[in-house]
Structure formats: C-alpha cells, structure tokens
Amino acid sequence: VAKGYLPGLEKTLKDSDINAQNSSSETLLHVAAANGHLPIMEYLISKGAKIDVKDKKGRTPLHRAAERGHGEAVKLLLRCGAYMYSLDMEGKTPLHLSAQNNHSHILKMLLKEEAGSLAKMLLEAGAFIDGKDERGQTGLSYAVSQGSENTAKVLLEAGARVDSNMVESAFNSNHPSIFKILLEHSKDLPPDIMESALFRAVQGNLHDNVAALIDRGADINAYNATLYTPLLLACETGKAESAQVLMEKGANFGIKTPGSDTALHLAVQAGAASIANLLLCKGMEVNLVNQAGETPLHVAALHNKGALVGPLVNAGAKINAVTKEFATPLHIASQRGNTDVAQQLLHHNANANVKDKQAKSPLHFAAERGDKTMVELLLSANADPNAQDKEKKTPLHAAAGRRHLSIVKALLAKKGRLGAKDMDGCTPMHYAAIKGNTEMVKILLTSGKYKNIDDRNVWRKTPLHIAAEYGHSHLINLLLSSGAAINALDSSKETPLHCACKAGH
C-alpha cells in the first residue's frame, strides 16, 4: 500500500483485513492517503474501508492527506463523505494541518467544502433561502459571484431562485464552471433567463453550455435585442464550436438579420471558413442577397476574405453577380484595394470589363485609388484601358485627375488613349493641367508625340488655357517650349493671357 502497488494488494488483501489497524492504529486507508495513492484508496473504499477511522494521534485519512498536500486524495475523501471537522489529539482539523504545512490548494478546497456545509446547516435550521441583504443580494448571488460551487449547489438543491443578474454574474466571474452548476442544479429557469444565457454562452464560445441550455429547453431560434438569433451571433463573431453545436441541434439557418444578411454572409464577413464550409455542407443557398443586393461573395470581396472565394464559387456562387448598383465582387475588390480577393476572382474567370450603374469598370476604381498592383493585375486580365464611364471618362482620365503618375504610365503602356475625351471634351492632359502636374503632362506629350498639345474641350480651351487660368507657371513654360499655341482662342474668344489676367495671375 505504501508503495502504491495495486496488483499486489488485490492478490493479498482479505475482506477481514480491510479495516485492520497496525501498532499506530493506522488502517490501510491512512497509509494510502498519506502517500496520495489514489487507485489504492479507490480500491479500499470500494471494498468497504471506513473513511473516518482515527489513528493513535486521533487523525483520520483526511488529516493525513491534508497534512501531506495530496489534493486529489482530499477530493476523493470529501466526495466519499469524510468528516472535515474531525479533531485529532491536539484539537486540529484537516484544515489546520493544511494551513500549518502551507498547502494553500488544500486550504482552498476545504474552505469551499466548509462553505457548502455551513450553508446546508443554516438551511436545515430554517434560514430563508431567498432572503436579500441591503444590497439586494441573496446567498446564491454571493456564491455565484465568488465561484463557490459547493455552496451554490447546496442552495440550488434547496430551491434557491435564479435571476438574470446571477446568470450575468456567472458569465462575468473567473469561474467558468459556475454557470454549469446553475444550469444543472436549478429546478426551474424562466425562458427569458435561458435565452439570455444562451446568447452569453455563444458570445463566450462556451459550446458545452450552449448544448446544455438547448437540451434544457432554451429556444434555439430566440431573438436578442438586435434581432439576431444565437446562430447569427455565432456566425458574425466567428464562434465556430458554438455555431456547430447550434446547427447540430437544429438551428434554423434560413433566418436573416434585419439587414437581410444570412448566416453565410456573416460567417464570410468574419472570415470564419469552418462555419462557412459547415453552412455550405448543410445546403445553404450561396447566392442569397442582403438589402444592398450583395451575395456572400460580394461580402468576401468587401472584407478581403480571399480564402473563402474558392469554396463559395465551388458551391455555386455567381462570380459576376451584381448588387443594386450593378457592382460585381471584382468591382468591390478593386474599389477597396483588396488584391488577394481580386486575384482569386480573376482566377475563377471574373469579367474584368463588366460595368456598374455608373458604367465604371473595376479598372476605373483601381485607377482612381492609384492602386498600381490592382491596375497591373486587371490589365494582365485584359481589362480595357480605354473603357468609358457614364461621363465618358477613361481610367486614364481618373489617374491624371488624381496625380497618379505610375498609373498613367501603366495605362499608356497598355495603349491607353491620351486623346480620349470625356463628355466635357476634356482629355487626360486637361485634367493633368488643372493639377499643374508638369511631369505627368510631359509624359502625356511625349507619349502622343506632341500631337495633342492643343486639344480643346467643349469650351474650346487648350491645356495652356487651363494652366494659365490656374496659375501653374512651370507648366506654362513646359507647354510653350513644347509648341503650344500661345494665342489660341476659346469659345469666348479668350487667349491663355486673358485667362491668366482674369484669374489675377
């Protein structure tokens, strides 16, 4: 027994020896407890060993285990009904011995057990179970907030009422198991408390509690204050284990948010691939739209969730699906600068030249943002550098008007037309002139071999008129030295000199 050799004990032990005492009045259980041999203790107890026999010093097996700091042995003895207030010959309880030997873990364990025992004693003496103090707290409130599991069990078994504050307190405490105690031992939890607890359990991804609440009768499709169900909340927050439990328990994944987002929209937004895959495996429709007309694939593009593009497309997502504004996922990826998603979409044959409600292509958005990587990616996918939007602006107009020099170079290299005119008759050079971008104008001039230097807009203004109007002296010098017509007349018969003087330059 002292060496913890169970097979040897099983061979030699006779029933008559089970509670035999040695010269120190120790039983075999004393020896096993003193050495912390759990399997031996369990075997002896199963064979009828007495728990509270005292040795010559008046100590029980619990004294011996507590004195030596054997936590699991103490737990076993308490579970089997050992009396924790037993006094030895010096008047010491197991609690005294654990404190004397600095076994703080044993001390905590015994104090928790004591709390439960005292509560039981008071209840048996007629204490009012749901009485409140001046702070409005019941005994159960304190037991829950302090994580006193044994005390909570005693109070719950005696019929203590659970309210929503206690559930909140259980979730906020540093004792995650206390809520399970509430659930297992409370006789009757109101539906509203069950539902509130279910949402809290999902929030904390306490999937065991989620399952227990549903099994106990919590409404799996209940709505919270924001009109989300537990499954919608799990999807939005990426709580994969809780989402799986909810789906396995029969949650309705056809319910949408007030904005008409499905569970799949929310899972994609959170980048929760495991939840999204589970929903797709359960047969969730992949092309359902929200209020903005966005599919989950649009959401993947919006939030740069490139890893989810493949699974969605493979499940039947329409690669060129359009929103109410006729935007495709590729439009959104380009507008947001989400290169990873754009690569995935193009890999799955997204149309690089599709136009939205304003007739803008994805390349327009990339050019407007000055996103060189995205522009090159789209051009390599045969995006048209000369596509015109509703105002007849090309991506080159957009880049020139926003001083994106590297984009202008990339578009010109792919035969972007520098003479293209928008609905006001302005070329990209007109827009570069407004900004006074000398280097960009120089590139546009050399690219067109200076043929477009005197291009006119609908007001018959040349780039020189505009440079003069805005007072860009360096640009005026460049244009004049490159052969711009100094006395060109606009529709009001004004020369560049008139424009400069009128603007006070």
Coordinates of C-alpha atoms in Angstrom, one line a residue, residues 29 44-45 48 59 69 84 99 108 120 137 145 147-148 150 193 222 241 385 387 415 423 440 445 466-467 474 477 499:
L29 CA -6.6 3.8 4.0
L44 CA -10.0 0.2 -0.5
I45 CA -13.1 2.4 -0.3
G48 CA -15.7 -1.2 2.4
R59 CA -6.0 11.6 12.8
G69 CA -0.8 18.1 0.5
M84 CA -13.9 17.6 7.7
A99 CA -2.5 25.6 6.8
K108 CA -9.0 26.5 -0.6
K120 CA -26.5 23.4 4.5
Q137 CA -28.1 40.2 -2.8
S145 CA -20.1 35.9 -7.9
G147 CA -17.4 31.0 -7.7
S148 CA -18.3 28.9 -4.6
N150 CA -20.4 23.7 -3.3
I193 CA -33.1 33.9 -18.5
A222 CA -34.7 33.1 -30.0
E241 CA -17.7 25.5 -32.0
P385 CA -7.7 50.7 -70.6
A387 CA -13.3 51.8 -71.2
K415 CA -2.3 51.6 -75.2
M423 CA -18.4 64.4 -72.0
M440 CA 2.6 64.0 -66.0
L445 CA 3.1 64.9 -74.5
I466 CA -6.2 75.8 -68.2
A467 CA -2.6 76.1 -66.9
H474 CA 6.1 75.8 -64.6
N477 CA 6.8 77.2 -69.6
C499 CA -7.4 83.5 -68.7

